[in-house]
Every structure is written in structure tokens, then in C-alpha cells.
Amino acid sequence: MKTAPHHIIEQLQDKSSSSIPQLLAFIAEVVLVLTSVYLPLYAYSIGANELMVGFIAGANSVTYIFIPFFAGRLSDKVGQNKLLVVGFGMITLSCVSYYLILQPVIFIPIRLFEGLGWALIWPSLEALIGANSNRLRTFNVMWGIGATIAPFIGGFISQQFLTKDIFLVTTSLALISFLFCKFTKQKSSQKFEGEPKKGNINHLVFYYPLLYGVASLTFVTFFPIHLYSKGISMLEVGSVLTLMNLGRLVAFSLP
């Protein structure tokens, strides 16, 4: 029979473990936004032309699009925490490479590698959250906060230090997440009942995210470069993007 102190300790451990995915979502989104916004800008500043910048910005999406479906199934077999360890390990290596490498063209294969890491991370985090509405809402709010503050953080670092120093920050955050992953608990997969509805809704589900993704990625990639070329400070660029993401955070926070 378990004593009361042991029972309390287990409850505290379970509660702490359940909050780890939300914390990882926050850190992961900060790293993702910092990299997505400032890597193309950094590549442009060290000699990449607009076409190469476009390839650098979109390369990680190539692997990210096709891998999550298989990663979701794989996480149920080998465990979400193992995929998180591998995924954050890949992100850490990618961010270190961005800091060390000075040839923009090499960023393209690294971005493919980075996209594979994100494809392992996000399905695993979502599986750990499960179908609980409160946990899912907290999860969305946490990564929304990360997406909101990340551009300002990147702008501040670029303004006070160097743009490439952002990748020291992302490396550190990814490494912290890598270490946190050992505290996550495996969660069994959940199947949802109900038949899919027929009709044009499937087309909307496909085309709307596609159009939104193309538009948002194009904007996030080239808008900072446009402002940078006009002499706008990086802190101001980051502040503008932070204000834009604030609206999304408010939407996630609504009941």
C-alpha cells in the first residue's frame, strides 16, 4: 500500500509531466518562428539572392508536409518522447549549422533536415496533449504566445548584437527542449468515432490551409527583407510581426 506522501509525490509528478508538452510547444514555436523569420533575412544579408531566399524559406516545408502522417503512427509504436528527443536533436544540430555556416546555399539541405525534425515534434506533442479540450486550449495558447513574442526577441537580438546570434539562442532553446523530453510520458493513441461528412468541405479543408500557408510564408519571408532594405531597424521589424501575431493569440485565448 502506498503511503500518503508517496501518493502526493506521484500526483505532483503527474501534474508536472502533463505540463511539459505545453512548455515544449512554447519553446518549439519560439525556435520555429525565429528560424523562419530571421534565417532568410540572414541569408540575404550574407549574399543570397531573392530566388535562393525563397528556396531557403520553403525547403523545410517539403519534408514537413509528407512526414507527419507517418510520424504520428510511428509515435504510437515507439513512443512520443523518443520522437521528441530525435526531433529536438535534429533542430539543435540545424541551428548550430546556421550559426557556423557562411554559405547560404548550404542552408537549403539543412532546412530539409530541420523540416524533418519539426515533422517528428508536432505530431508527438499533439498526441501527448490528447483530446482534452482544456489541455488543447492551453497548448494552443502556449504556442501562440511563443509565436507572438519570438519576432520581437529576434529583432532585439539583431539590433543589439548580430542577426546570426539568434541561432545561438535557438540552439540553446532546442537543447533545453531536448533535455526536457525525458520528463514526458507516453500517451496511448485515441481514436475518434464518427464518419466523415461528404461534400465540398474536404476541398475547403485542403485549399484554405494551402493558400494561407503560401501567403503567410511569402509574407513572413520577404516582408522583413523589404523593411531591412528600406533601412528599417530590426527591432521595429520584429515589433510589427509581434503585433500581427497578437491577434492570433487573442483568438486562441477566447473561451
Short mmCIF file of C-alpha atoms in Angstrom, two decimals:
data_model
loop_
_atom_site.label_atom_id
_atom_site.label_comp_id
_atom_site.label_asym_id
_atom_site.label_seq_id
_atom_site.Cartn_x
_atom_site.Cartn_y
_atom_site.Cartn_z
CA MET A 1 0.00 0.00 0.00
CA LYS A 2 1.29 3.44 -0.92
CA THR A 3 1.71 5.96 1.88
CA ALA A 4 0.12 9.41 1.65
CA PRO A 5 3.40 11.24 0.95
CA HIS A 6 4.22 8.85 -1.89
CA HIS A 7 0.74 9.34 -3.33
CA ILE A 8 1.10 13.12 -3.18
CA ILE A 9 4.52 12.96 -4.80
CA GLU A 10 3.15 10.84 -7.66
CA GLN A 11 0.30 13.32 -8.19
CA LEU A 12 2.76 16.20 -8.33
CA GLN A 13 4.95 14.28 -10.77
CA ASP A 14 1.96 13.51 -13.00
CA LYS A 15 0.89 17.15 -12.94
CA SER A 16 4.40 18.31 -13.74
CA SER A 17 4.68 15.76 -16.55
CA SER A 18 1.36 16.88 -18.04
CA SER A 19 2.61 20.47 -18.27
CA ILE A 20 5.79 19.54 -20.14
CA PRO A 21 4.11 19.29 -23.59
CA GLN A 22 2.71 22.83 -23.21
CA LEU A 23 6.14 24.12 -22.25
CA LEU A 24 7.72 22.29 -25.17
CA ALA A 25 5.11 23.77 -27.51
CA PHE A 26 6.03 27.27 -26.34
CA ILE A 27 9.76 26.74 -26.77
CA ALA A 28 9.35 24.93 -30.09
CA GLU A 29 7.25 27.75 -31.56
CA VAL A 30 9.77 30.37 -30.44
CA VAL A 31 12.54 28.43 -32.18
CA LEU A 32 10.43 27.81 -35.29
CA VAL A 33 9.39 31.45 -35.70
CA LEU A 34 12.86 32.82 -35.01
CA THR A 35 14.32 30.49 -37.62
CA SER A 36 11.56 31.01 -40.19
CA VAL A 37 11.71 34.81 -39.97
CA TYR A 38 15.38 35.56 -39.47
CA LEU A 39 17.20 32.80 -41.37
CA PRO A 40 16.02 34.08 -44.79
CA LEU A 41 16.94 37.61 -43.71
CA TYR A 42 20.35 36.47 -42.52
CA ALA A 43 20.91 34.56 -45.77
CA TYR A 44 20.01 37.68 -47.75
CA SER A 45 22.43 39.78 -45.71
CA ILE A 46 25.35 37.43 -46.49
CA GLY A 47 24.76 37.30 -50.22
CA ALA A 48 21.75 35.13 -51.10
CA ASN A 49 19.56 36.44 -53.91
CA GLU A 50 15.77 36.51 -53.78
CA LEU A 51 15.38 33.13 -55.50
CA MET A 52 17.76 31.42 -53.11
CA VAL A 53 16.00 33.08 -50.18
CA GLY A 54 12.75 31.57 -51.41
CA PHE A 55 14.27 28.10 -51.56
CA ILE A 56 15.73 28.52 -48.08
CA ALA A 57 12.41 29.68 -46.66
CA GLY A 58 10.38 26.87 -48.20
CA ALA A 59 12.76 23.92 -48.02
CA ASN A 60 11.71 22.80 -44.55
CA SER A 61 8.09 22.64 -45.70
CA VAL A 62 8.96 19.96 -48.26
CA THR A 63 9.82 17.39 -45.62
CA TYR A 64 7.28 18.71 -43.12
CA ILE A 65 4.34 18.21 -45.48
CA PHE A 66 4.81 14.50 -46.10
CA ILE A 67 6.33 13.15 -42.88
CA PRO A 68 3.81 13.97 -40.07
CA PHE A 69 1.27 11.34 -41.16
CA PHE A 70 3.86 8.59 -40.81
CA ALA A 71 5.40 10.20 -37.73
CA GLY A 72 2.04 10.13 -35.97
CA ARG A 73 1.76 6.38 -36.47
CA LEU A 74 5.39 5.85 -35.57
CA SER A 75 4.97 7.76 -32.31
CA ASP A 76 2.28 5.32 -31.20
CA LYS A 77 4.69 2.43 -31.72
CA VAL A 78 7.99 3.73 -30.38
CA GLY A 79 6.71 6.45 -28.03
CA GLN A 80 6.19 10.17 -28.41
CA ASN A 81 9.06 11.03 -26.08
CA LYS A 82 11.57 9.15 -28.24
CA LEU A 83 10.46 11.00 -31.36
CA LEU A 84 10.63 14.28 -29.45
CA VAL A 85 14.21 13.53 -28.42
CA VAL A 86 15.16 12.78 -32.03
CA GLY A 87 13.24 15.78 -33.37
CA PHE A 88 14.71 18.33 -30.98
CA GLY A 89 18.13 16.80 -31.51
CA MET A 90 17.75 17.47 -35.24
CA ILE A 91 16.61 21.05 -34.60
CA THR A 92 19.60 21.64 -32.32
CA LEU A 93 22.01 20.44 -34.99
CA SER A 94 20.28 22.58 -37.62
CA CYS A 95 20.51 25.75 -35.53
CA VAL A 96 24.19 25.15 -34.77
CA SER A 97 24.80 24.75 -38.50
CA TYR A 98 23.03 28.04 -39.30
CA TYR A 99 25.36 29.82 -36.91
CA LEU A 100 28.57 28.22 -38.19
CA ILE A 101 27.97 28.07 -41.96
CA LEU A 102 28.54 31.16 -44.09
CA GLN A 103 27.42 29.78 -47.48
CA PRO A 104 23.67 30.46 -47.91
CA VAL A 105 23.18 27.70 -50.48
CA ILE A 106 24.06 25.10 -47.83
CA PHE A 107 21.12 26.33 -45.77
CA ILE A 108 18.76 24.60 -48.22
CA PRO A 109 19.65 20.96 -47.37
CA ILE A 110 19.87 21.90 -43.69
CA ARG A 111 16.35 23.30 -43.89
CA LEU A 112 15.17 20.00 -45.35
CA PHE A 113 16.76 18.29 -42.36
CA GLU A 114 15.17 20.81 -39.99
CA GLY A 115 11.74 20.22 -41.51
CA LEU A 116 12.08 16.52 -40.76
CA GLY A 117 12.74 17.41 -37.14
CA TRP A 118 9.58 19.52 -36.92
CA ALA A 119 7.62 16.73 -38.58
CA LEU A 120 8.59 14.46 -35.69
CA ILE A 121 7.96 17.06 -32.99
CA TRP A 122 4.50 18.49 -33.63
CA PRO A 123 2.53 15.22 -34.12
CA SER A 124 4.20 13.84 -30.99
CA LEU A 125 3.27 16.90 -28.94
CA GLU A 126 -0.32 16.78 -30.18
CA ALA A 127 -0.52 13.09 -29.28
CA LEU A 128 0.71 13.87 -25.77
CA ILE A 129 -1.95 16.56 -25.38
CA GLY A 130 -4.75 14.19 -26.43
CA ALA A 131 -8.39 15.16 -26.93
CA ASN A 132 -8.90 17.03 -23.65
CA SER A 133 -10.33 20.43 -24.60
CA ASN A 134 -8.72 22.33 -21.72
CA ARG A 135 -5.28 20.88 -22.37
CA LEU A 136 -5.67 21.51 -26.09
CA ARG A 137 -6.64 25.13 -25.48
CA THR A 138 -3.65 25.63 -23.18
CA PHE A 139 -1.44 24.00 -25.81
CA ASN A 140 -2.69 26.43 -28.49
CA VAL A 141 -2.29 29.42 -26.20
CA MET A 142 1.26 28.42 -25.28
CA TRP A 143 2.49 28.08 -28.84
CA GLY A 144 0.53 31.22 -29.70
CA ILE A 145 2.48 33.12 -27.04
CA GLY A 146 5.70 31.72 -28.48
CA ALA A 147 4.77 32.84 -31.99
CA THR A 148 3.85 36.30 -30.69
CA ILE A 149 6.97 37.15 -28.71
CA ALA A 150 9.53 35.44 -30.97
CA PRO A 151 9.74 38.17 -33.67
CA PHE A 152 10.35 40.86 -31.04
CA ILE A 153 13.03 38.73 -29.38
CA GLY A 154 14.73 38.20 -32.72
CA GLY A 155 14.52 41.89 -33.58
CA PHE A 156 16.04 42.85 -30.23
CA ILE A 157 18.92 40.40 -30.63
CA SER A 158 19.59 41.60 -34.19
CA GLN A 159 19.52 45.21 -33.05
CA GLN A 160 21.80 44.79 -30.05
CA PHE A 161 24.13 42.08 -31.34
CA LEU A 162 24.22 40.24 -34.70
CA THR A 163 21.45 38.52 -36.63
CA LYS A 164 23.39 35.26 -36.59
CA ASP A 165 23.40 35.38 -32.77
CA ILE A 166 19.71 34.48 -32.94
CA PHE A 167 20.80 30.96 -33.82
CA LEU A 168 22.78 30.71 -30.59
CA VAL A 169 19.50 31.39 -28.79
CA THR A 170 17.56 28.86 -30.87
CA THR A 171 20.30 26.28 -30.32
CA SER A 172 20.10 26.79 -26.56
CA LEU A 173 16.30 26.57 -26.53
CA ALA A 174 16.27 23.45 -28.70
CA LEU A 175 18.86 21.84 -26.44
CA ILE A 176 16.76 22.66 -23.35
CA SER A 177 13.75 21.07 -25.04
CA PHE A 178 15.85 18.03 -25.90
CA LEU A 179 16.64 17.62 -22.19
CA PHE A 180 13.03 18.22 -21.13
CA CYS A 181 11.79 15.41 -23.37
CA LYS A 182 12.87 12.74 -20.91
CA PHE A 183 10.21 14.00 -18.50
CA THR A 184 7.35 13.39 -20.94
CA LYS A 185 5.08 10.40 -20.53
CA GLN A 186 3.94 8.11 -23.31
CA LYS A 187 0.26 8.56 -24.11
CA SER A 188 -1.84 5.93 -25.84
CA SER A 189 -3.42 6.89 -29.14
CA GLN A 190 -7.06 7.92 -29.17
CA LYS A 191 -9.47 7.07 -31.89
CA PHE A 192 -12.37 9.34 -32.68
CA GLU A 193 -15.70 7.91 -33.59
CA GLY A 194 -17.93 9.17 -36.33
CA GLU A 195 -17.95 9.07 -40.09
CA PRO A 196 -16.53 11.88 -42.17
CA LYS A 197 -19.11 14.10 -43.80
CA LYS A 198 -19.36 14.12 -47.53
CA GLY A 199 -19.42 17.23 -49.63
CA ASN A 200 -17.17 20.12 -50.56
CA ILE A 201 -15.86 20.57 -47.03
CA ASN A 202 -12.87 18.34 -47.88
CA HIS A 203 -11.85 20.76 -50.61
CA LEU A 204 -12.07 23.68 -48.18
CA VAL A 205 -10.00 21.82 -45.61
CA PHE A 206 -7.29 21.30 -48.22
CA TYR A 207 -7.28 24.55 -50.20
CA TYR A 208 -7.71 27.06 -47.37
CA PRO A 209 -4.63 25.94 -45.40
CA LEU A 210 -2.69 25.70 -48.67
CA LEU A 211 -3.49 29.27 -49.70
CA TYR A 212 -2.97 30.56 -46.18
CA GLY A 213 0.37 28.77 -45.91
CA VAL A 214 1.65 30.13 -49.22
CA ALA A 215 0.56 33.68 -48.42
CA SER A 216 1.83 33.72 -44.85
CA LEU A 217 5.20 32.12 -45.67
CA THR A 218 5.76 34.54 -48.55
CA PHE A 219 4.91 37.50 -46.33
CA VAL A 220 7.00 36.37 -43.35
CA THR A 221 9.96 35.70 -45.64
CA PHE A 222 10.07 38.81 -47.79
CA PHE A 223 8.37 41.50 -45.69
CA PRO A 224 11.27 41.68 -43.19
CA ILE A 225 13.75 41.74 -46.07
CA HIS A 226 11.81 44.58 -47.71
CA LEU A 227 11.84 46.61 -44.50
CA TYR A 228 15.51 45.79 -43.94
CA SER A 229 16.38 47.05 -47.44
CA LYS A 230 14.50 50.29 -46.67
CA GLY A 231 16.62 50.93 -43.60
CA ILE A 232 14.01 49.98 -41.00
CA SER A 233 15.59 48.75 -37.78
CA MET A 234 15.31 45.07 -36.94
CA LEU A 235 13.65 45.87 -33.63
CA GLU A 236 10.89 47.69 -35.48
CA VAL A 237 10.53 44.81 -37.93
CA GLY A 238 10.17 42.34 -35.08
CA SER A 239 7.69 44.60 -33.29
CA VAL A 240 5.45 44.76 -36.36
CA LEU A 241 5.38 40.97 -36.68
CA THR A 242 4.71 40.60 -32.96
CA LEU A 243 1.69 42.91 -33.20
CA MET A 244 0.39 40.90 -36.14
CA ASN A 245 0.66 37.62 -34.24
CA LEU A 246 -1.02 39.16 -31.21
CA GLY A 247 -4.41 38.90 -32.92
CA ARG A 248 -4.00 35.15 -33.36
CA LEU A 249 -3.04 34.79 -29.71
CA VAL A 250 -6.18 36.65 -28.63
CA ALA A 251 -8.30 34.32 -30.79
CA PHE A 252 -6.73 31.25 -29.16
CA SER A 253 -7.34 32.72 -25.71
CA LEU A 254 -11.07 33.18 -26.20
CA PRO A 255 -13.32 30.59 -24.48
#
